[in-house]
Amino acid sequence: MTRTTSVALVQMQCTQSKEENVSAALDRIAEAAAQGAQIVCLQELFATPYPCQREDHSRFAEAEPIPGPTSEALGRAAREHQVVVVGSLFERRAAGLYHNTAVVFDADGSLCGRYRKMHIPDDPLFYEKFYFTPGDLGFRSFATRFGQIGVCVCWDQWFPEAARLTALAGAEILFYPTAIGWLAEEKATYGASQHAAWETMMRSHAIANGIFVAAPNRTGHEGELEFWGASFICDPYGTVTARAEHAGDQILQADCDLDLIDTARTHWPFLRDRRIDAYGGLSQRMLDEQH
Amino acid sequence: MTRTTSVALVQMQCTQSKEENVSAALDRIAEAAAQGAQIVCLQELFATPYPCQREDHSRFAEAEPIPGPTSEALGRAAREHQVVVVGSLFERRAAGLYHNTAVVFDADGSLCGRYRKMHIPDDPLFYEKFYFTPGDLGFRSFATRFGQIGVCVCWDQWFPEAARLTALAGAEILFYPTAIGWLAEEKATYGASQHAAWETMMRSHAIANGIFVAAPNRTGHEGELEFWGASFICDPYGTVTARAEHAGDQILQADCDLDLIDTARTHWPFLRDRRIDAYGGLSQRMLDEQH
């Protein structure tokens, strides 16, 4: 039995039409499967334009329960094409209670489970704290036909704690559905270093944990944001094995040899040497005496 | 008052003579200070050839108590040149009890404190678990005349927990005295990716924590090891502002504008959003049900 899994990431520009975006995503799942992909991951909140550029109560109408129409469509696509599907949805959990939620469907179409984004950003044009309650399910991994996978979402990617906990939960491939982009007034000065930092952080999670990392990112202009695409897949050494362009729709595909995880972790045995007796302070805000 | 600190890293090839190595290090502290450096950091175990290529009881004779002759020489150099000095010593704590220890001297020559390497490697030609008891002082920072600094040592650099805890303890600049190199039989195939992963990990610590990171590494051939030099300094965005060559002695100097820490952390407010309610699992070895 081979331990190589073919991963595909769907990078796409969204239109204003949810119907069009979902339809496009389903088409690309089919296309990726036809190209041999076994796990297909969509970008963050793929069904709509990024909803958080303003604090607008009307955007809550875009949310859906899970199961709901969009999640069920993803499940059907998984079953039809016999691929694992990782989606990202604006989840309506109850009146006034919403999450930024990833769903994992196994290749038979069954829902393996969901992950609710734990770290919620809030910055100019990314007003997510208005929309999303921080997740209450913790960090998890999901057994699928094609490997044990974990999902974190966008802002989570800046937190080594999230990657570590997902890896300790057993994830072999960690997906980051993402919607990150440049502000026009910052791009010339900071754009390159922002993108570099983003990729560097996730490559470091691969290295520190000896796992594969795969991040599909949104692309294209929406309002004042230019989503920077550059979806990528890297191996347990942090080596990028596939990277999309900044602009333009793309299905990015790469084979992940899951046996590399064992090789990487025995040659760089970080899990052996973690000082679990000395990490209690990680549950504190600050540790210096003044704060 | 300026918040810019000039940092210098001493990358050097060691000889078999401890006297020569210590003398060379003291000369370079003087030279760096003459060039305007305010904090000077030496590489890991700078006083001797790397002692851990074999398990050899005779090497324990190289260890010293702290205070001891070498640490006192560093303190005198700090006072004489009015610079902060970060050194790395093979510490004899008691008969049969040794540590891989960093010392921080303030610019008046006083000992701010010590850090005992918490994560101890053990791999072919790096038999450190034979020599060094894992540190029992935890992760710390030290107030110096030229900034609040933290020190971790070599293998610690692969552990995001160490960097996070040191940053939470208040460090603005995190130093990593290092002795990492290539094995001849691996260099052609893995050398470039090993070096890239090493630098990537430490750049990620700078980004995740919004701090400066500075890593002086040993250079030159010793026995079967080729230490890869490439000492570097990076800013809170993970941008490398200075990098030494792989081969050859070098004093690597860069100005660190400590006000950038505030800018980075308010624009990328990761510390604001850490889920300290959800990190308890970091004190576990594994979290998946099977293990």
PDB file of N, CA and C in Angstrom, chain A residues 118-123 129 134-135 139 155 158-161 164-165 168-169 193-194 197 200-201 203-204 207-208 237 267-276 278-279 281-288, chain B residues 118-123 129 134-135 155 158-161 164-165 168-169 193-194 197 200-201 203-204 207-208 237 239 267-276 278-279 281-288:
ATOM      1  N   MET A 118     -10.147  28.928  15.726  1.00  0.00           N
ATOM      2  CA  MET A 118      -9.908  29.238  17.133  1.00  0.00           C
ATOM      3  C   MET A 118      -9.388  30.670  17.335  1.00  0.00           C
ATOM      4  N   HIS A 119      -8.506  31.107  16.446  1.00  0.00           N
ATOM      5  CA  HIS A 119      -7.928  32.444  16.564  1.00  0.00           C
ATOM      6  C   HIS A 119      -8.625  33.360  15.563  1.00  0.00           C
ATOM      7  N   ILE A 120      -9.295  34.371  16.061  1.00  0.00           N
ATOM      8  CA  ILE A 120     -10.080  35.261  15.206  1.00  0.00           C
ATOM      9  C   ILE A 120      -9.368  36.607  15.096  1.00  0.00           C
ATOM     10  N   PRO A 121      -9.044  37.039  13.873  1.00  0.00           N
ATOM     11  CA  PRO A 121      -8.370  38.329  13.708  1.00  0.00           C
ATOM     12  C   PRO A 121      -9.351  39.478  13.813  1.00  0.00           C
ATOM     13  N   ASP A 122      -8.815  40.635  13.899  1.00  0.00           N
ATOM     14  CA  ASP A 122      -9.610  41.851  13.780  1.00  0.00           C
ATOM     15  C   ASP A 122      -8.669  43.001  13.501  1.00  0.00           C
ATOM     16  N   ASP A 123      -8.656  43.395  12.263  1.00  0.00           N
ATOM     17  CA  ASP A 123      -7.786  44.439  11.773  1.00  0.00           C
ATOM     18  C   ASP A 123      -8.569  45.213  10.730  1.00  0.00           C
ATOM     19  N   LYS A 129     -13.857  39.649  14.257  1.00  0.00           N
ATOM     20  CA  LYS A 129     -14.396  39.484  15.614  1.00  0.00           C
ATOM     21  C   LYS A 129     -15.869  39.913  15.685  1.00  0.00           C
ATOM     22  N   PRO A 134     -15.064  32.834  18.557  1.00  0.00           N
ATOM     23  CA  PRO A 134     -13.908  31.920  18.552  1.00  0.00           C
ATOM     24  C   PRO A 134     -14.348  30.475  18.780  1.00  0.00           C
ATOM     25  N   GLY A 135     -13.697  29.558  18.091  1.00  0.00           N
ATOM     26  CA  GLY A 135     -14.061  28.156  18.149  1.00  0.00           C
ATOM     27  C   GLY A 135     -13.994  27.575  19.551  1.00  0.00           C
ATOM     28  N   PHE A 139      -8.322  21.895  18.846  1.00  0.00           N
ATOM     29  CA  PHE A 139      -7.539  21.540  17.658  1.00  0.00           C
ATOM     30  C   PHE A 139      -7.654  20.040  17.454  1.00  0.00           C
ATOM     31  N   TRP A 155      -5.895  32.965  10.088  1.00  0.00           N
ATOM     32  CA  TRP A 155      -5.190  33.607  11.226  1.00  0.00           C
ATOM     33  C   TRP A 155      -4.526  32.593  12.145  1.00  0.00           C
ATOM     34  N   TRP A 158      -0.579  31.903  12.155  1.00  0.00           N
ATOM     35  CA  TRP A 158       0.448  32.689  12.820  1.00  0.00           C
ATOM     36  C   TRP A 158       0.752  32.170  14.229  1.00  0.00           C
ATOM     37  N   PHE A 159       0.054  31.130  14.665  1.00  0.00           N
ATOM     38  CA  PHE A 159       0.164  30.650  16.041  1.00  0.00           C
ATOM     39  C   PHE A 159       0.784  29.251  16.055  1.00  0.00           C
ATOM     40  N   PRO A 160       2.048  29.149  16.462  1.00  0.00           N
ATOM     41  CA  PRO A 160       2.678  27.821  16.505  1.00  0.00           C
ATOM     42  C   PRO A 160       1.917  26.855  17.404  1.00  0.00           C
ATOM     43  N   GLU A 161       1.232  27.387  18.397  1.00  0.00           N
ATOM     44  CA  GLU A 161       0.467  26.515  19.302  1.00  0.00           C
ATOM     45  C   GLU A 161      -0.585  25.712  18.540  1.00  0.00           C
ATOM     46  N   ARG A 164       1.082  22.935  16.493  1.00  0.00           N
ATOM     47  CA  ARG A 164       1.600  21.890  17.379  1.00  0.00           C
ATOM     48  C   ARG A 164       0.476  21.011  17.904  1.00  0.00           C
ATOM     49  N   LEU A 165      -0.584  21.631  18.381  1.00  0.00           N
ATOM     50  CA  LEU A 165      -1.688  20.851  18.961  1.00  0.00           C
ATOM     51  C   LEU A 165      -2.369  19.989  17.894  1.00  0.00           C
ATOM     52  N   LEU A 168      -0.019  17.119  17.333  1.00  0.00           N
ATOM     53  CA  LEU A 168      -0.079  16.172  18.458  1.00  0.00           C
ATOM     54  C   LEU A 168      -1.378  15.370  18.424  1.00  0.00           C
ATOM     55  N   ALA A 169      -2.413  15.956  17.830  1.00  0.00           N
ATOM     56  CA  ALA A 169      -3.677  15.238  17.664  1.00  0.00           C
ATOM     57  C   ALA A 169      -3.609  14.230  16.524  1.00  0.00           C
ATOM     58  N   SER A 193       7.345  41.471   2.114  1.00  0.00           N
ATOM     59  CA  SER A 193       7.694  40.897   3.419  1.00  0.00           C
ATOM     60  C   SER A 193       6.467  40.282   4.096  1.00  0.00           C
ATOM     61  N   GLN A 194       5.277  40.852   3.855  1.00  0.00           N
ATOM     62  CA  GLN A 194       4.071  40.234   4.416  1.00  0.00           C
ATOM     63  C   GLN A 194       3.861  38.836   3.833  1.00  0.00           C
ATOM     64  N   ALA A 197       6.549  36.457   5.195  1.00  0.00           N
ATOM     65  CA  ALA A 197       6.308  36.067   6.587  1.00  0.00           C
ATOM     66  C   ALA A 197       5.197  35.016   6.666  1.00  0.00           C
ATOM     67  N   THR A 200       6.615  31.755   5.459  1.00  0.00           N
ATOM     68  CA  THR A 200       7.624  31.302   6.416  1.00  0.00           C
ATOM     69  C   THR A 200       6.985  30.676   7.652  1.00  0.00           C
ATOM     70  N   MET A 201       5.956  31.317   8.176  1.00  0.00           N
ATOM     71  CA  MET A 201       5.298  30.774   9.371  1.00  0.00           C
ATOM     72  C   MET A 201       4.798  29.356   9.116  1.00  0.00           C
ATOM     73  N   ARG A 203       5.673  27.219   6.731  1.00  0.00           N
ATOM     74  CA  ARG A 203       6.796  26.296   6.520  1.00  0.00           C
ATOM     75  C   ARG A 203       7.392  25.895   7.866  1.00  0.00           C
ATOM     76  N   SER A 204       7.450  26.832   8.797  1.00  0.00           N
ATOM     77  CA  SER A 204       8.017  26.499  10.112  1.00  0.00           C
ATOM     78  C   SER A 204       7.140  25.481  10.845  1.00  0.00           C
ATOM     79  N   ILE A 207       8.127  22.112   9.559  1.00  0.00           N
ATOM     80  CA  ILE A 207       9.423  21.685  10.080  1.00  0.00           C
ATOM     81  C   ILE A 207       9.304  21.288  11.556  1.00  0.00           C
ATOM     82  N   ALA A 208       8.723  22.159  12.350  1.00  0.00           N
ATOM     83  CA  ALA A 208       8.691  21.929  13.807  1.00  0.00           C
ATOM     84  C   ALA A 208       7.933  20.659  14.150  1.00  0.00           C
ATOM     85  N   TYR A 237      10.143  18.981   5.672  1.00  0.00           N
ATOM     86  CA  TYR A 237      11.373  19.757   5.819  1.00  0.00           C
ATOM     87  C   TYR A 237      11.131  21.246   5.558  1.00  0.00           C
ATOM     88  N   HIS A 267      14.912  11.727  12.075  1.00  0.00           N
ATOM     89  CA  HIS A 267      16.181  12.426  11.867  1.00  0.00           C
ATOM     90  C   HIS A 267      16.229  13.756  12.619  1.00  0.00           C
ATOM     91  N   TRP A 268      15.088  14.391  12.766  1.00  0.00           N
ATOM     92  CA  TRP A 268      14.992  15.603  13.588  1.00  0.00           C
ATOM     93  C   TRP A 268      13.941  15.343  14.663  1.00  0.00           C
ATOM     94  N   PRO A 269      14.354  14.661  15.723  1.00  0.00           N
ATOM     95  CA  PRO A 269      13.369  14.146  16.688  1.00  0.00           C
ATOM     96  C   PRO A 269      12.910  15.187  17.709  1.00  0.00           C
ATOM     97  N   PHE A 270      12.230  16.192  17.191  1.00  0.00           N
ATOM     98  CA  PHE A 270      11.781  17.269  18.091  1.00  0.00           C
ATOM     99  C   PHE A 270      10.715  16.773  19.064  1.00  0.00           C
ATOM    100  N   LEU A 271       9.857  15.875  18.588  1.00  0.00           N
ATOM    101  CA  LEU A 271       8.797  15.403  19.487  1.00  0.00           C
ATOM    102  C   LEU A 271       9.379  14.621  20.665  1.00  0.00           C
ATOM    103  N   ARG A 272      10.526  13.988  20.428  1.00  0.00           N
ATOM    104  CA  ARG A 272      11.214  13.271  21.504  1.00  0.00           C
ATOM    105  C   ARG A 272      11.620  14.201  22.635  1.00  0.00           C
ATOM    106  N   ASP A 273      11.996  15.412  22.270  1.00  0.00           N
ATOM    107  CA  ASP A 273      12.704  16.276  23.223  1.00  0.00           C
ATOM    108  C   ASP A 273      11.888  17.433  23.765  1.00  0.00           C
ATOM    109  N   ARG A 274      10.613  17.497  23.440  1.00  0.00           N
ATOM    110  CA  ARG A 274       9.801  18.600  23.964  1.00  0.00           C
ATOM    111  C   ARG A 274       9.810  18.571  25.493  1.00  0.00           C
ATOM    112  N   ARG A 275       9.957  19.741  26.107  1.00  0.00           N
ATOM    113  CA  ARG A 275      10.037  19.844  27.572  1.00  0.00           C
ATOM    114  C   ARG A 275       8.640  20.079  28.144  1.00  0.00           C
ATOM    115  N   ILE A 276       7.832  18.996  28.107  1.00  0.00           N
ATOM    116  CA  ILE A 276       6.431  19.160  28.505  1.00  0.00           C
ATOM    117  C   ILE A 276       6.294  19.516  29.985  1.00  0.00           C
ATOM    118  N   ALA A 278       7.870  21.950  31.217  1.00  0.00           N
ATOM    119  CA  ALA A 278       8.272  23.360  31.349  1.00  0.00           C
ATOM    120  C   ALA A 278       7.424  24.305  30.500  1.00  0.00           C
ATOM    121  N   TYR A 279       6.306  23.816  29.979  1.00  0.00           N
ATOM    122  CA  TYR A 279       5.516  24.617  29.043  1.00  0.00           C
ATOM    123  C   TYR A 279       4.260  25.212  29.674  1.00  0.00           C
ATOM    124  N   GLY A 281       3.712  27.849  31.190  1.00  0.00           N
ATOM    125  CA  GLY A 281       3.577  29.286  30.949  1.00  0.00           C
ATOM    126  C   GLY A 281       2.896  29.629  29.642  1.00  0.00           C
ATOM    127  N   LEU A 282       2.805  28.669  28.726  1.00  0.00           N
ATOM    128  CA  LEU A 282       2.131  28.937  27.458  1.00  0.00           C
ATOM    129  C   LEU A 282       0.652  29.237  27.651  1.00  0.00           C
ATOM    130  N   SER A 283       0.120  28.876  28.788  1.00  0.00           N
ATOM    131  CA  SER A 283      -1.280  29.197  29.084  1.00  0.00           C
ATOM    132  C   SER A 283      -1.433  30.534  29.809  1.00  0.00           C
ATOM    133  N   GLN A 284      -0.363  31.332  29.791  1.00  0.00           N
ATOM    134  CA  GLN A 284      -0.414  32.682  30.367  1.00  0.00           C
ATOM    135  C   GLN A 284      -0.335  33.725  29.255  1.00  0.00           C
ATOM    136  N   ARG A 285      -0.825  34.937  29.546  1.00  0.00           N
ATOM    137  CA  ARG A 285      -0.735  36.034  28.564  1.00  0.00           C
ATOM    138  C   ARG A 285       0.675  36.565  28.456  1.00  0.00           C
ATOM    139  N   MET A 286       1.260  36.883  29.606  1.00  0.00           N
ATOM    140  CA  MET A 286       2.635  37.354  29.666  1.00  0.00           C
ATOM    141  C   MET A 286       3.260  36.750  30.906  1.00  0.00           C
ATOM    142  N   LEU A 287       4.598  36.731  30.913  1.00  0.00           N
ATOM    143  CA  LEU A 287       5.303  36.130  32.041  1.00  0.00           C
ATOM    144  C   LEU A 287       6.290  37.082  32.690  1.00  0.00           C
ATOM    145  N   ASP A 288       6.487  38.240  32.084  1.00  0.00           N
ATOM    146  CA  ASP A 288       7.443  39.147  32.721  1.00  0.00           C
ATOM    147  C   ASP A 288       6.799  39.797  33.932  1.00  0.00           C
TER     148      ASP A 288
ATOM    149  N   MET B 118      17.523  24.031  27.596  1.00  0.00           N
ATOM    150  CA  MET B 118      16.396  23.208  28.039  1.00  0.00           C
ATOM    151  C   MET B 118      16.209  21.971  27.169  1.00  0.00           C
ATOM    152  N   HIS B 119      16.370  22.148  25.851  1.00  0.00           N
ATOM    153  CA  HIS B 119      16.180  21.021  24.923  1.00  0.00           C
ATOM    154  C   HIS B 119      17.553  20.499  24.513  1.00  0.00           C
ATOM    155  N   ILE B 120      17.825  19.271  24.840  1.00  0.00           N
ATOM    156  CA  ILE B 120      19.145  18.688  24.580  1.00  0.00           C
ATOM    157  C   ILE B 120      19.031  17.682  23.442  1.00  0.00           C
ATOM    158  N   PRO B 121      19.798  17.889  22.370  1.00  0.00           N
ATOM    159  CA  PRO B 121      19.749  16.955  21.238  1.00  0.00           C
ATOM    160  C   PRO B 121      20.539  15.687  21.531  1.00  0.00           C
ATOM    161  N   ASP B 122      20.353  14.720  20.701  1.00  0.00           N
ATOM    162  CA  ASP B 122      21.213  13.541  20.709  1.00  0.00           C
ATOM    163  C   ASP B 122      21.028  12.827  19.382  1.00  0.00           C
ATOM    164  N   ASP B 123      22.025  13.016  18.541  1.00  0.00           N
ATOM    165  CA  ASP B 123      22.023  12.466  17.188  1.00  0.00           C
ATOM    166  C   ASP B 123      23.445  12.065  16.879  1.00  0.00           C
ATOM    167  N   LYS B 129      23.164  14.435  25.002  1.00  0.00           N
ATOM    168  CA  LYS B 129      22.487  13.908  26.191  1.00  0.00           C
ATOM    169  C   LYS B 129      23.475  13.210  27.135  1.00  0.00           C
ATOM    170  N   PRO B 134      19.432  18.404  31.058  1.00  0.00           N
ATOM    171  CA  PRO B 134      18.505  19.446  30.592  1.00  0.00           C
ATOM    172  C   PRO B 134      18.332  20.527  31.653  1.00  0.00           C
ATOM    173  N   GLY B 135      18.220  21.758  31.183  1.00  0.00           N
ATOM    174  CA  GLY B 135      18.134  22.908  32.077  1.00  0.00           C
ATOM    175  C   GLY B 135      16.946  22.836  33.011  1.00  0.00           C
ATOM    176  N   TRP B 155      19.697  23.709  19.778  1.00  0.00           N
ATOM    177  CA  TRP B 155      18.543  22.803  19.584  1.00  0.00           C
ATOM    178  C   TRP B 155      17.222  23.441  20.020  1.00  0.00           C
ATOM    179  N   TRP B 158      14.523  24.855  17.423  1.00  0.00           N
ATOM    180  CA  TRP B 158      13.515  24.078  16.691  1.00  0.00           C
ATOM    181  C   TRP B 158      12.187  24.007  17.439  1.00  0.00           C
ATOM    182  N   PHE B 159      12.124  24.598  18.610  1.00  0.00           N
ATOM    183  CA  PHE B 159      10.940  24.463  19.467  1.00  0.00           C
ATOM    184  C   PHE B 159      10.240  25.812  19.621  1.00  0.00           C
ATOM    185  N   PRO B 160       9.098  25.983  18.946  1.00  0.00           N
ATOM    186  CA  PRO B 160       8.385  27.270  19.077  1.00  0.00           C
ATOM    187  C   PRO B 160       8.024  27.579  20.516  1.00  0.00           C
ATOM    188  N   GLU B 161       7.845  26.559  21.331  1.00  0.00           N
ATOM    189  CA  GLU B 161       7.500  26.793  22.741  1.00  0.00           C
ATOM    190  C   GLU B 161       8.585  27.607  23.440  1.00  0.00           C
ATOM    191  N   ARG B 164       8.443  31.265  22.304  1.00  0.00           N
ATOM    192  CA  ARG B 164       7.247  31.918  22.841  1.00  0.00           C
ATOM    193  C   ARG B 164       7.422  32.241  24.320  1.00  0.00           C
ATOM    194  N   LEU B 165       7.876  31.280  25.084  1.00  0.00           N
ATOM    195  CA  LEU B 165       8.014  31.504  26.525  1.00  0.00           C
ATOM    196  C   LEU B 165       9.060  32.578  26.825  1.00  0.00           C
ATOM    197  N   LEU B 168       7.360  35.831  26.012  1.00  0.00           N
ATOM    198  CA  LEU B 168       6.389  36.180  27.057  1.00  0.00           C
ATOM    199  C   LEU B 168       7.106  36.635  28.329  1.00  0.00           C
ATOM    200  N   ALA B 169       8.323  36.165  28.511  1.00  0.00           N
ATOM    201  CA  ALA B 169       9.121  36.609  29.660  1.00  0.00           C
ATOM    202  C   ALA B 169       9.713  37.996  29.425  1.00  0.00           C
ATOM    203  N   SER B 193      18.645  22.208   2.213  1.00  0.00           N
ATOM    204  CA  SER B 193      17.341  22.241   2.893  1.00  0.00           C
ATOM    205  C   SER B 193      17.523  22.246   4.404  1.00  0.00           C
ATOM    206  N   GLN B 194      18.589  21.611   4.905  1.00  0.00           N
ATOM    207  CA  GLN B 194      18.844  21.675   6.348  1.00  0.00           C
ATOM    208  C   GLN B 194      19.124  23.111   6.779  1.00  0.00           C
ATOM    209  N   ALA B 197      15.887  25.190   6.554  1.00  0.00           N
ATOM    210  CA  ALA B 197      14.947  24.896   7.636  1.00  0.00           C
ATOM    211  C   ALA B 197      15.394  25.566   8.936  1.00  0.00           C
ATOM    212  N   THR B 200      14.711  29.252   8.640  1.00  0.00           N
ATOM    213  CA  THR B 200      13.256  29.442   8.592  1.00  0.00           C
ATOM    214  C   THR B 200      12.647  29.347   9.982  1.00  0.00           C
ATOM    215  N   MET B 201      13.070  28.351  10.747  1.00  0.00           N
ATOM    216  CA  MET B 201      12.508  28.193  12.095  1.00  0.00           C
ATOM    217  C   MET B 201      12.732  29.453  12.929  1.00  0.00           C
ATOM    218  N   ARG B 203      13.471  32.522  11.915  1.00  0.00           N
ATOM    219  CA  ARG B 203      12.708  33.661  11.374  1.00  0.00           C
ATOM    220  C   ARG B 203      11.260  33.564  11.829  1.00  0.00           C
ATOM    221  N   SER B 204      10.733  32.357  11.877  1.00  0.00           N
ATOM    222  CA  SER B 204       9.331  32.214  12.309  1.00  0.00           C
ATOM    223  C   SER B 204       9.164  32.620  13.771  1.00  0.00           C
ATOM    224  N   ILE B 207       8.775  36.340  13.788  1.00  0.00           N
ATOM    225  CA  ILE B 207       7.455  36.755  13.298  1.00  0.00           C
ATOM    226  C   ILE B 207       6.379  36.463  14.333  1.00  0.00           C
ATOM    227  N   ALA B 208       6.354  35.238  14.818  1.00  0.00           N
ATOM    228  CA  ALA B 208       5.273  34.820  15.718  1.00  0.00           C
ATOM    229  C   ALA B 208       5.252  35.648  16.996  1.00  0.00           C
ATOM    230  N   TYR B 237       9.671  41.147  11.562  1.00  0.00           N
ATOM    231  CA  TYR B 237       8.924  40.643  10.409  1.00  0.00           C
ATOM    232  C   TYR B 237       9.574  39.393   9.826  1.00  0.00           C
ATOM    233  N   THR B 239      12.484  39.374   8.515  1.00  0.00           N
ATOM    234  CA  THR B 239      13.385  39.773   7.433  1.00  0.00           C
ATOM    235  C   THR B 239      14.829  39.722   7.927  1.00  0.00           C
ATOM    236  N   HIS B 267       0.426  45.823  14.568  1.00  0.00           N
ATOM    237  CA  HIS B 267      -0.105  45.543  13.231  1.00  0.00           C
ATOM    238  C   HIS B 267      -0.414  44.063  13.029  1.00  0.00           C
ATOM    239  N   TRP B 268       0.331  43.218  13.672  1.00  0.00           N
ATOM    240  CA  TRP B 268       0.045  41.777  13.659  1.00  0.00           C
ATOM    241  C   TRP B 268      -0.115  41.339  15.114  1.00  0.00           C
ATOM    242  N   PRO B 269      -1.288  41.569  15.674  1.00  0.00           N
ATOM    243  CA  PRO B 269      -1.452  41.431  17.133  1.00  0.00           C
ATOM    244  C   PRO B 269      -1.695  39.988  17.571  1.00  0.00           C
ATOM    245  N   PHE B 270      -0.679  39.176  17.362  1.00  0.00           N
ATOM    246  CA  PHE B 270      -0.825  37.756  17.722  1.00  0.00           C
ATOM    247  C   PHE B 270      -0.949  37.579  19.231  1.00  0.00           C
ATOM    248  N   LEU B 271      -0.223  38.392  19.978  1.00  0.00           N
ATOM    249  CA  LEU B 271      -0.286  38.216  21.438  1.00  0.00           C
ATOM    250  C   LEU B 271      -1.691  38.527  21.961  1.00  0.00           C
ATOM    251  N   ARG B 272      -2.388  39.429  21.278  1.00  0.00           N
ATOM    252  CA  ARG B 272      -3.767  39.752  21.654  1.00  0.00           C
ATOM    253  C   ARG B 272      -4.676  38.528  21.568  1.00  0.00           C
ATOM    254  N   ASP B 273      -4.413  37.673  20.584  1.00  0.00           N
ATOM    255  CA  ASP B 273      -5.390  36.652  20.203  1.00  0.00           C
ATOM    256  C   ASP B 273      -5.022  35.233  20.608  1.00  0.00           C
ATOM    257  N   ARG B 274      -3.936  35.066  21.326  1.00  0.00           N
ATOM    258  CA  ARG B 274      -3.579  33.705  21.745  1.00  0.00           C
ATOM    259  C   ARG B 274      -4.716  33.090  22.564  1.00  0.00           C
ATOM    260  N   ARG B 275      -5.023  31.817  22.288  1.00  0.00           N
ATOM    261  CA  ARG B 275      -6.122  31.131  22.970  1.00  0.00           C
ATOM    262  C   ARG B 275      -5.594  30.403  24.199  1.00  0.00           C
ATOM    263  N   ILE B 276      -5.262  31.202  25.223  1.00  0.00           N
ATOM    264  CA  ILE B 276      -4.600  30.598  26.382  1.00  0.00           C
ATOM    265  C   ILE B 276      -5.519  29.636  27.129  1.00  0.00           C
ATOM    266  N   ALA B 278      -6.955  27.278  25.619  1.00  0.00           N
ATOM    267  CA  ALA B 278      -7.027  26.062  24.793  1.00  0.00           C
ATOM    268  C   ALA B 278      -5.668  25.418  24.562  1.00  0.00           C
ATOM    269  N   TYR B 279      -4.656  25.843  25.316  1.00  0.00           N
ATOM    270  CA  TYR B 279      -3.299  25.370  25.057  1.00  0.00           C
ATOM    271  C   TYR B 279      -2.815  24.327  26.059  1.00  0.00           C
ATOM    272  N   GLY B 281      -3.042  21.243  26.149  1.00  0.00           N
ATOM    273  CA  GLY B 281      -2.486  20.041  25.515  1.00  0.00           C
ATOM    274  C   GLY B 281      -1.014  20.158  25.175  1.00  0.00           C
ATOM    275  N   LEU B 282      -0.484  21.372  25.158  1.00  0.00           N
ATOM    276  CA  LEU B 282       0.943  21.537  24.863  1.00  0.00           C
ATOM    277  C   LEU B 282       1.822  20.902  25.925  1.00  0.00           C
ATOM    278  N   SER B 283       1.265  20.625  27.062  1.00  0.00           N
ATOM    279  CA  SER B 283       2.027  19.939  28.111  1.00  0.00           C
ATOM    280  C   SER B 283       1.862  18.421  28.036  1.00  0.00           C
ATOM    281  N   GLN B 284       1.334  17.933  26.920  1.00  0.00           N
ATOM    282  CA  GLN B 284       1.217  16.487  26.697  1.00  0.00           C
ATOM    283  C   GLN B 284       2.196  16.060  25.603  1.00  0.00           C
ATOM    284  N   ARG B 285       2.550  14.764  25.616  1.00  0.00           N
ATOM    285  CA  ARG B 285       3.428  14.243  24.557  1.00  0.00           C
ATOM    286  C   ARG B 285       2.694  14.112  23.230  1.00  0.00           C
ATOM    287  N   MET B 286       1.553  13.458  23.281  1.00  0.00           N
ATOM    288  CA  MET B 286       0.704  13.288  22.097  1.00  0.00           C
ATOM    289  C   MET B 286      -0.733  13.418  22.562  1.00  0.00           C
ATOM    290  N   LEU B 287      -1.615  13.698  21.611  1.00  0.00           N
ATOM    291  CA  LEU B 287      -3.018  13.896  21.947  1.00  0.00           C
ATOM    292  C   LEU B 287      -3.941  12.974  21.165  1.00  0.00           C
ATOM    293  N   ASP B 288      -3.404  12.258  20.203  1.00  0.00           N
ATOM    294  CA  ASP B 288      -4.307  11.387  19.453  1.00  0.00           C
ATOM    295  C   ASP B 288      -4.658  10.172  20.295  1.00  0.00           C
TER     296      ASP B 288
END
